[in-house]
Amino acid sequence: MRLRSALCPTVSTLCALALLGACDSGAADSSGGKPLVGVDYPRSDTDFWNSYINYTPQYAKELGLSLKTTNSQNDVAKLTADTQTFISQGVKGVAMAPQDTAAISPALAQLEAKKIPVVTVDTRPDNGKVYMVIRADNRAYGEKACHYLGTKLGGKGKVVMLQGDLSSINGRDRTEAFNDCMENNYPDIKVFGEATNWDGAVAAQKLQTDLTAHPDIKGIYMQSSFALSGTLQVLKQKGLSVGPKDKKHVFVVSNDGIPEELKNIAAGKIDATVSQPADLYAKYALYYLKAAIDGKTFKPGRTDHHSTIVRVRDGLLEDQIPAPLVTADGATYGGVPSTKSTDTSLWGNNPD
């Protein structure tokens, strides 16, 4: 798992980086000589995050790490408390996926003061220091969905965007990119943006209201698979659960690439998704924690796992993991290539 991104060559240089805690000779736990790390799961009410939860212990074992886990249940106060628990347990690194990316700053400051490196997964904090962010390019998510729907609708019509939580960098990135892309490339498409706070019931209710007020809506962009079951139920209730060749068909693009989405694409129930790699999020969150404990540092550039490390701001790097557009036919839409939903390289086709 060597990266082309350069590693700092000397121990003296590494020891100067207080955040890494790289020169702590007690970096292994007392039970078996394996470094002890803490992983906070942000929630367990979606297929995507449940998959991430399942992958985490597998990769911890593969990388030789001892694991402590908590679940903050989409509550930043609980995440802060979980952070305190990790500190008291003597972990040498923490991985987390803060859903409120502004309110996590005090917890990050506490970990920095303790010289405990942090990797954030899927989201990046608005402020504060972390060792590495593991995340796909979320603006690209919105752009890919935009180009798919823009192409399918021929540049005209109405679409609903079921947004996530705008207190999250992910919700903001996906929303802004989708809107910007539509405005710049498909100005004759009207977008109805609906804030849902990543809540499937709220998304279903707002979609139903929009379809009642605007029965000529022809596209839906779900910013996460949280809205999948509710969206399909609303379309069925409205008599719109028809195949893509039927003139009543409403084109649906999702985000995540969970197994159910891939099955629904093959069945013609939805049309596309962006595969957010739950497996690689777990793998590289733990990889970078181990790298931090081992005293390694990185710089922007391509990696050996087909991603790109970018500098988001001073002191903050983000490893942008590939996340392809997935469709039934694997065609190119608005200049965006896609992967067939049956492709065995997709984690959603290999959930175990």
CSV table of C-alpha atoms in Angstrom, one decimal:
chain,number,residue,atom,x,y,z
A,1,MET,CA,0.0,0.0,0.0
A,2,ARG,CA,2.9,2.3,-0.8
A,3,LEU,CA,1.8,5.8,-1.8
A,4,ARG,CA,3.7,8.0,-4.3
A,5,SER,CA,3.0,10.9,-2.1
A,6,ALA,CA,6.3,11.7,-0.4
A,7,LEU,CA,7.0,10.6,3.1
A,8,CYS,CA,9.1,12.8,5.5
A,9,PRO,CA,12.5,11.1,5.5
A,10,THR,CA,13.9,11.8,8.9
A,11,VAL,CA,12.8,11.1,12.5
A,12,SER,CA,13.8,14.6,13.6
A,13,THR,CA,11.4,16.1,11.0
A,14,LEU,CA,8.6,13.7,12.1
A,15,CYS,CA,9.1,14.4,15.8
A,16,ALA,CA,8.6,18.1,15.1
A,17,LEU,CA,5.1,17.4,14.0
A,18,ALA,CA,3.3,17.4,17.4
A,19,LEU,CA,0.0,16.5,15.9
A,20,LEU,CA,1.2,13.1,14.8
A,21,GLY,CA,2.5,11.8,18.1
A,22,ALA,CA,4.9,9.9,15.9
A,23,CYS,CA,7.6,9.4,18.5
A,24,ASP,CA,5.5,7.9,21.2
A,25,SER,CA,7.2,4.6,22.0
A,26,GLY,CA,4.0,3.5,23.7
A,27,ALA,CA,1.9,3.5,20.6
A,28,ALA,CA,0.8,-0.1,21.0
A,29,ASP,CA,-1.9,-1.3,23.3
A,30,SER,CA,-1.0,-3.6,26.2
A,31,SER,CA,-3.1,-6.5,25.1
A,32,GLY,CA,-1.2,-7.7,22.0
A,33,GLY,CA,1.3,-5.1,20.8
A,34,LYS,CA,-1.2,-3.7,18.2
A,35,PRO,CA,-1.7,0.1,18.1
A,36,LEU,CA,-5.0,0.9,19.6
A,37,VAL,CA,-7.3,3.3,17.6
A,38,GLY,CA,-10.8,4.6,18.1
A,39,VAL,CA,-13.4,4.7,15.3
A,40,ASP,CA,-16.7,6.6,15.8
A,41,TYR,CA,-19.5,5.5,13.5
A,42,PRO,CA,-21.7,8.4,12.7
A,43,ARG,CA,-24.9,6.5,12.4
A,44,SER,CA,-26.3,3.0,11.8
A,45,ASP,CA,-29.6,3.8,10.1
A,46,THR,CA,-28.5,3.6,6.5
A,47,ASP,CA,-27.2,0.8,4.3
A,48,PHE,CA,-24.2,2.9,3.4
A,49,TRP,CA,-23.0,3.4,7.0
A,50,ASN,CA,-23.9,-0.1,8.0
A,51,SER,CA,-21.6,-1.3,5.2
A,52,TYR,CA,-18.8,1.0,6.5
A,53,ILE,CA,-19.3,-0.4,10.0
A,54,ASN,CA,-19.0,-4.0,8.6
A,55,TYR,CA,-15.8,-3.2,6.7
A,56,THR,CA,-14.0,-1.4,9.6
A,57,PRO,CA,-13.0,-4.4,11.7
A,58,GLN,CA,-12.0,-6.4,8.6
A,59,TYR,CA,-9.4,-3.7,7.7
A,60,ALA,CA,-8.3,-3.1,11.3
A,61,LYS,CA,-7.4,-6.8,11.4
A,62,GLU,CA,-5.6,-6.6,8.0
A,63,LEU,CA,-3.6,-3.6,9.1
A,64,GLY,CA,-2.7,-5.0,12.5
A,65,LEU,CA,-4.7,-2.4,14.6
A,66,SER,CA,-6.6,-2.9,17.8
A,67,LEU,CA,-10.0,-1.3,17.7
A,68,LYS,CA,-12.3,0.6,20.0
A,69,THR,CA,-15.6,1.8,18.5
A,70,THR,CA,-18.5,4.1,19.4
A,71,ASN,CA,-21.6,5.3,17.5
A,72,SER,CA,-22.5,9.0,17.8
A,73,GLN,CA,-25.9,8.6,16.1
A,74,ASN,CA,-25.7,11.8,14.1
A,75,ASP,CA,-25.3,13.8,17.4
A,76,VAL,CA,-22.3,16.1,17.7
A,77,ALA,CA,-22.6,16.2,21.5
A,78,LYS,CA,-22.4,12.4,21.6
A,79,LEU,CA,-19.5,12.5,19.3
A,80,THR,CA,-17.7,14.9,21.6
A,81,ALA,CA,-18.4,12.6,24.5
A,82,ASP,CA,-17.2,9.6,22.5
A,83,THR,CA,-14.0,11.5,21.9
A,84,GLN,CA,-13.5,11.9,25.6
A,85,THR,CA,-14.0,8.1,26.0
A,86,PHE,CA,-11.3,7.4,23.4
A,87,ILE,CA,-8.9,9.7,25.2
A,88,SER,CA,-9.5,7.9,28.5
A,89,GLN,CA,-9.0,4.6,26.8
A,90,GLY,CA,-5.5,5.7,25.6
A,91,VAL,CA,-6.1,5.4,21.8
A,92,LYS,CA,-3.3,6.5,19.6
A,93,GLY,CA,-5.5,7.8,16.8
A,94,VAL,CA,-9.2,8.5,16.1
A,95,ALA,CA,-11.3,8.2,12.9
A,96,MET,CA,-14.6,10.0,12.8
A,97,ALA,CA,-17.2,11.2,10.4
A,98,PRO,CA,-18.7,14.4,11.9
A,99,GLN,CA,-22.1,15.1,10.4
A,100,ASP,CA,-22.1,18.7,11.8
A,101,THR,CA,-18.8,19.9,10.3
A,102,ALA,CA,-18.8,23.2,12.1
A,103,ALA,CA,-19.5,22.1,15.7
A,104,ILE,CA,-16.8,19.4,15.8
A,105,SER,CA,-13.9,22.0,16.2
A,106,PRO,CA,-13.7,21.9,20.1
A,107,ALA,CA,-13.4,18.1,20.0
A,108,LEU,CA,-10.6,18.3,17.4
A,109,ALA,CA,-8.8,20.9,19.5
A,110,GLN,CA,-8.9,18.5,22.5
A,111,LEU,CA,-7.4,15.6,20.4
A,112,GLU,CA,-4.7,17.9,19.0
A,113,ALA,CA,-3.8,19.0,22.5
A,114,LYS,CA,-3.4,15.3,23.4
A,115,LYS,CA,-1.3,14.7,20.3
A,116,ILE,CA,-3.8,12.2,19.0
A,117,PRO,CA,-4.0,12.2,15.2
A,118,VAL,CA,-7.5,12.3,13.6
A,119,VAL,CA,-8.7,11.1,10.3
A,120,THR,CA,-12.2,12.2,9.2
A,121,VAL,CA,-14.2,10.1,6.8
A,122,ASP,CA,-16.8,11.3,4.3
A,123,THR,CA,-16.8,14.8,5.7
A,124,ARG,CA,-14.1,17.4,6.5
A,125,PRO,CA,-14.3,19.9,9.4
A,126,ASP,CA,-15.0,23.5,8.7
A,127,ASN,CA,-12.2,24.4,11.1
A,128,GLY,CA,-9.6,22.5,13.1
A,129,LYS,CA,-6.7,20.2,12.3
A,130,VAL,CA,-6.9,16.6,11.1
A,131,TYR,CA,-4.2,14.3,9.8
A,132,MET,CA,-6.1,13.4,6.7
A,133,VAL,CA,-9.6,13.6,5.2
A,134,ILE,CA,-10.9,10.5,3.4
A,135,ARG,CA,-13.6,11.6,1.1
A,136,ALA,CA,-14.6,11.6,-2.5
A,137,ASP,CA,-15.0,14.9,-4.4
A,138,ASN,CA,-18.6,15.7,-3.3
A,139,ARG,CA,-18.9,18.6,-5.8
A,140,ALA,CA,-18.3,16.0,-8.5
A,141,TYR,CA,-21.3,14.1,-7.1
A,142,GLY,CA,-23.6,17.0,-7.8
A,143,GLU,CA,-22.1,17.6,-11.2
A,144,LYS,CA,-22.4,14.0,-12.3
A,145,ALA,CA,-26.0,13.9,-11.2
A,146,CYS,CA,-26.6,17.2,-13.0
A,147,HIS,CA,-25.1,16.0,-16.3
A,148,TYR,CA,-27.0,12.7,-16.2
A,149,LEU,CA,-30.4,14.4,-15.6
A,150,GLY,CA,-29.6,17.2,-18.0
A,151,THR,CA,-28.8,14.8,-20.8
A,152,LYS,CA,-31.8,12.5,-20.1
A,153,LEU,CA,-34.2,15.5,-20.0
A,154,GLY,CA,-32.8,17.0,-23.1
A,155,GLY,CA,-31.9,20.2,-21.2
A,156,LYS,CA,-35.5,21.1,-20.4
A,157,GLY,CA,-38.1,20.3,-17.7
A,158,LYS,CA,-38.3,20.2,-13.9
A,159,VAL,CA,-36.3,18.2,-11.3
A,160,VAL,CA,-36.4,17.9,-7.5
A,161,MET,CA,-33.2,17.8,-5.5
A,162,LEU,CA,-33.6,16.0,-2.1
A,163,GLN,CA,-30.7,17.7,-0.3
A,164,GLY,CA,-28.9,16.4,2.8
A,165,ASP,CA,-28.1,18.6,5.7
A,166,LEU,CA,-26.7,21.9,4.8
A,167,SER,CA,-24.7,22.1,8.1
A,168,SER,CA,-22.6,19.3,6.5
A,169,ILE,CA,-19.9,20.1,4.0
A,170,ASN,CA,-21.3,17.2,1.9
A,171,GLY,CA,-24.8,18.6,1.7
A,172,ARG,CA,-23.4,22.0,0.8
A,173,ASP,CA,-21.0,20.7,-1.8
A,174,ARG,CA,-23.5,18.5,-3.6
A,175,THR,CA,-26.2,21.2,-3.5
A,176,GLU,CA,-24.0,24.0,-4.8
A,177,ALA,CA,-22.4,21.9,-7.5
A,178,PHE,CA,-25.7,20.6,-8.8
A,179,ASN,CA,-27.2,24.1,-8.9
A,180,ASP,CA,-24.2,25.6,-10.5
A,181,CYS,CA,-24.0,22.9,-13.1
A,182,MET,CA,-27.7,23.2,-14.0
A,183,GLU,CA,-27.5,27.0,-14.2
A,184,ASN,CA,-24.4,26.9,-16.4
A,185,ASN,CA,-25.2,23.9,-18.6
A,186,TYR,CA,-29.0,23.4,-18.5
A,187,PRO,CA,-30.6,26.7,-17.8
A,188,ASP,CA,-34.0,25.6,-19.0
A,189,ILE,CA,-34.3,23.0,-16.3
A,190,LYS,CA,-36.1,24.2,-13.1
A,191,VAL,CA,-34.7,22.8,-9.9
A,192,PHE,CA,-36.8,22.5,-6.7
A,193,GLY,CA,-34.3,22.2,-3.8
A,194,GLU,CA,-35.7,20.5,-0.7
A,195,ALA,CA,-33.7,20.4,2.6
A,196,THR,CA,-34.2,17.0,4.3
A,197,ASN,CA,-31.5,16.8,7.0
A,198,TRP,CA,-30.7,13.3,5.7
A,199,ASP,CA,-34.1,12.2,6.9
A,200,GLY,CA,-35.9,9.7,4.6
A,201,ALA,CA,-39.4,10.5,5.9
A,202,VAL,CA,-38.9,14.2,5.4
A,203,ALA,CA,-37.6,13.6,1.9
A,204,ALA,CA,-40.6,11.5,1.0
A,205,GLN,CA,-43.1,14.1,2.3
A,206,LYS,CA,-41.5,16.9,0.4
A,207,LEU,CA,-41.2,14.9,-2.8
A,208,GLN,CA,-44.9,14.0,-2.6
A,209,THR,CA,-45.8,17.7,-2.1
A,210,ASP,CA,-43.6,18.7,-5.1
A,211,LEU,CA,-45.1,16.0,-7.4
A,212,THR,CA,-48.6,17.1,-6.4
A,213,ALA,CA,-47.9,20.7,-7.2
A,214,HIS,CA,-45.8,20.0,-10.3
A,215,PRO,CA,-47.0,16.7,-11.9
A,216,ASP,CA,-44.7,17.4,-14.9
A,217,ILE,CA,-41.5,16.8,-12.8
A,218,LYS,CA,-39.3,14.5,-14.7
A,219,GLY,CA,-36.1,14.1,-12.6
A,220,ILE,CA,-35.1,13.5,-9.0
A,221,TYR,CA,-31.6,13.8,-7.5
A,222,MET,CA,-31.3,12.2,-4.1
A,223,GLN,CA,-28.1,13.3,-2.3
A,224,SER,CA,-27.9,10.0,-0.5
A,225,SER,CA,-29.6,6.6,-0.5
A,226,PHE,CA,-31.4,7.6,2.7
A,227,ALA,CA,-34.2,8.7,0.4
A,228,LEU,CA,-34.3,5.6,-1.7
A,229,SER,CA,-37.2,3.6,-0.3
A,230,GLY,CA,-39.4,6.7,0.3
A,231,THR,CA,-38.8,8.0,-3.2
A,232,LEU,CA,-39.8,4.6,-4.8
A,233,GLN,CA,-42.9,4.5,-2.6
A,234,VAL,CA,-44.0,8.0,-3.6
A,235,LEU,CA,-43.4,7.2,-7.3
A,236,LYS,CA,-45.5,4.1,-6.9
A,237,GLN,CA,-48.3,6.0,-5.2
A,238,LYS,CA,-48.3,8.5,-8.0
A,239,GLY,CA,-48.5,5.9,-10.7
A,240,LEU,CA,-45.0,6.9,-11.9
A,241,SER,CA,-43.2,3.6,-11.0
A,242,VAL,CA,-42.7,2.7,-14.7
A,243,GLY,CA,-39.7,1.7,-16.8
A,244,PRO,CA,-37.4,4.1,-18.5
A,245,LYS,CA,-39.0,3.6,-21.9
A,246,ASP,CA,-42.4,4.7,-20.6
A,247,LYS,CA,-43.1,8.4,-21.2
A,248,LYS,CA,-44.3,8.7,-17.6
A,249,HIS,CA,-40.9,7.7,-16.3
A,250,VAL,CA,-39.2,10.0,-13.8
A,251,PHE,CA,-35.4,9.8,-14.0
A,252,VAL,CA,-33.9,9.2,-10.5
A,253,VAL,CA,-30.2,9.6,-9.6
A,254,SER,CA,-29.0,8.7,-6.2
A,255,ASN,CA,-25.7,8.8,-4.2
A,256,ASP,CA,-23.9,5.9,-2.4
A,257,GLY,CA,-23.9,2.8,-4.6
A,258,ILE,CA,-25.4,0.5,-2.0
A,259,PRO,CA,-26.4,-3.0,-3.3
A,260,GLU,CA,-30.1,-2.0,-3.4
A,261,GLU,CA,-29.4,0.9,-5.7
A,262,LEU,CA,-27.5,-1.3,-8.1
A,263,LYS,CA,-30.3,-3.8,-8.1
A,264,ASN,CA,-32.8,-1.1,-8.8
A,265,ILE,CA,-30.8,0.3,-11.7
A,266,ALA,CA,-30.7,-3.1,-13.3
A,267,ALA,CA,-34.5,-3.4,-12.7
A,268,GLY,CA,-35.2,0.0,-14.2
A,269,LYS,CA,-36.6,1.4,-10.9
A,270,ILE,CA,-34.0,4.1,-10.7
A,271,ASP,CA,-31.5,5.2,-13.3
A,272,ALA,CA,-28.2,6.1,-11.9
A,273,THR,CA,-26.1,6.5,-8.7
A,274,VAL,CA,-22.7,7.8,-7.7
A,275,SER,CA,-20.8,5.0,-6.0
A,276,GLN,CA,-19.4,6.3,-2.8
A,277,PRO,CA,-16.9,3.7,-1.7
A,278,ALA,CA,-17.8,2.5,1.8
A,279,ASP,CA,-15.1,-0.2,1.6
A,280,LEU,CA,-12.3,2.2,0.7
A,281,TYR,CA,-13.4,4.8,3.3
A,282,ALA,CA,-13.0,2.1,6.0
A,283,LYS,CA,-9.7,0.9,4.5
A,284,TYR,CA,-7.9,4.2,4.1
A,285,ALA,CA,-9.2,5.8,7.3
A,286,LEU,CA,-7.4,3.0,9.2
A,287,TYR,CA,-4.5,3.1,6.8
A,288,TYR,CA,-3.9,6.8,7.5
A,289,LEU,CA,-4.3,6.3,11.2
A,290,LYS,CA,-1.6,3.7,11.1
A,291,ALA,CA,0.6,6.0,9.0
A,292,ALA,CA,0.2,8.8,11.5
A,293,ILE,CA,1.2,6.5,14.4
A,294,ASP,CA,4.2,5.3,12.3
A,295,GLY,CA,5.2,8.9,11.8
A,296,LYS,CA,4.5,9.3,8.1
A,297,THR,CA,3.4,12.5,6.4
A,298,PHE,CA,2.0,13.1,2.9
A,299,LYS,CA,1.8,15.8,0.3
A,300,PRO,CA,-0.6,16.5,-2.6
A,301,GLY,CA,-0.4,14.3,-5.6
A,302,ARG,CA,-1.6,11.0,-7.1
A,303,THR,CA,-1.5,7.9,-5.0
A,304,ASP,CA,-1.0,4.2,-5.7
A,305,HIS,CA,-4.7,3.5,-5.0
A,306,HIS,CA,-5.9,5.6,-7.9
A,307,SER,CA,-6.9,8.7,-5.9
A,308,THR,CA,-5.5,12.2,-5.5
A,309,ILE,CA,-4.4,14.0,-2.4
A,310,VAL,CA,-5.4,17.6,-2.5
A,311,ARG,CA,-4.6,20.5,-0.2
A,312,VAL,CA,-7.9,21.9,1.0
A,313,ARG,CA,-6.3,24.7,3.1
A,314,ASP,CA,-3.1,25.2,5.0
A,315,GLY,CA,-2.5,22.1,7.2
A,316,LEU,CA,-5.4,20.1,5.8
A,317,LEU,CA,-5.0,17.4,3.2
A,318,GLU,CA,-7.8,15.4,1.6
A,319,ASP,CA,-7.4,12.0,-0.2
A,320,GLN,CA,-10.2,12.1,-2.8
A,321,ILE,CA,-11.2,8.5,-3.4
A,322,PRO,CA,-12.7,7.7,-6.9
A,323,ALA,CA,-16.5,7.6,-7.0
A,324,PRO,CA,-17.9,6.7,-10.4
A,325,LEU,CA,-21.3,7.5,-12.0
A,326,VAL,CA,-23.1,4.2,-12.3
A,327,THR,CA,-25.8,3.5,-14.9
A,328,ALA,CA,-27.4,0.5,-16.6
A,329,ASP,CA,-25.6,1.0,-19.9
A,330,GLY,CA,-22.2,2.4,-18.9
A,331,ALA,CA,-22.6,5.3,-21.4
A,332,THR,CA,-21.2,8.8,-21.2
A,333,TYR,CA,-23.6,11.6,-20.2
A,334,GLY,CA,-22.7,15.2,-20.6
A,335,GLY,CA,-19.1,14.3,-20.9
A,336,VAL,CA,-19.2,12.1,-17.8
A,337,PRO,CA,-18.3,8.5,-18.3
A,338,SER,CA,-20.3,5.9,-16.3
A,339,THR,CA,-19.8,2.4,-15.0
A,340,LYS,CA,-22.3,-0.4,-15.6
A,341,SER,CA,-24.3,-1.3,-12.5
A,342,THR,CA,-23.3,-4.9,-13.0
A,343,ASP,CA,-19.6,-4.2,-12.9
A,344,THR,CA,-18.0,-6.4,-10.3
A,345,SER,CA,-15.5,-3.7,-9.3
A,346,LEU,CA,-18.2,-1.8,-7.5
A,347,TRP,CA,-18.3,-2.4,-3.8
A,348,GLY,CA,-22.1,-2.6,-3.9
A,349,ASN,CA,-21.8,-5.8,-5.9
A,350,ASN,CA,-19.5,-7.3,-3.3
A,351,PRO,CA,-21.1,-6.2,0.0
A,352,ASP,CA,-19.5,-9.0,2.0
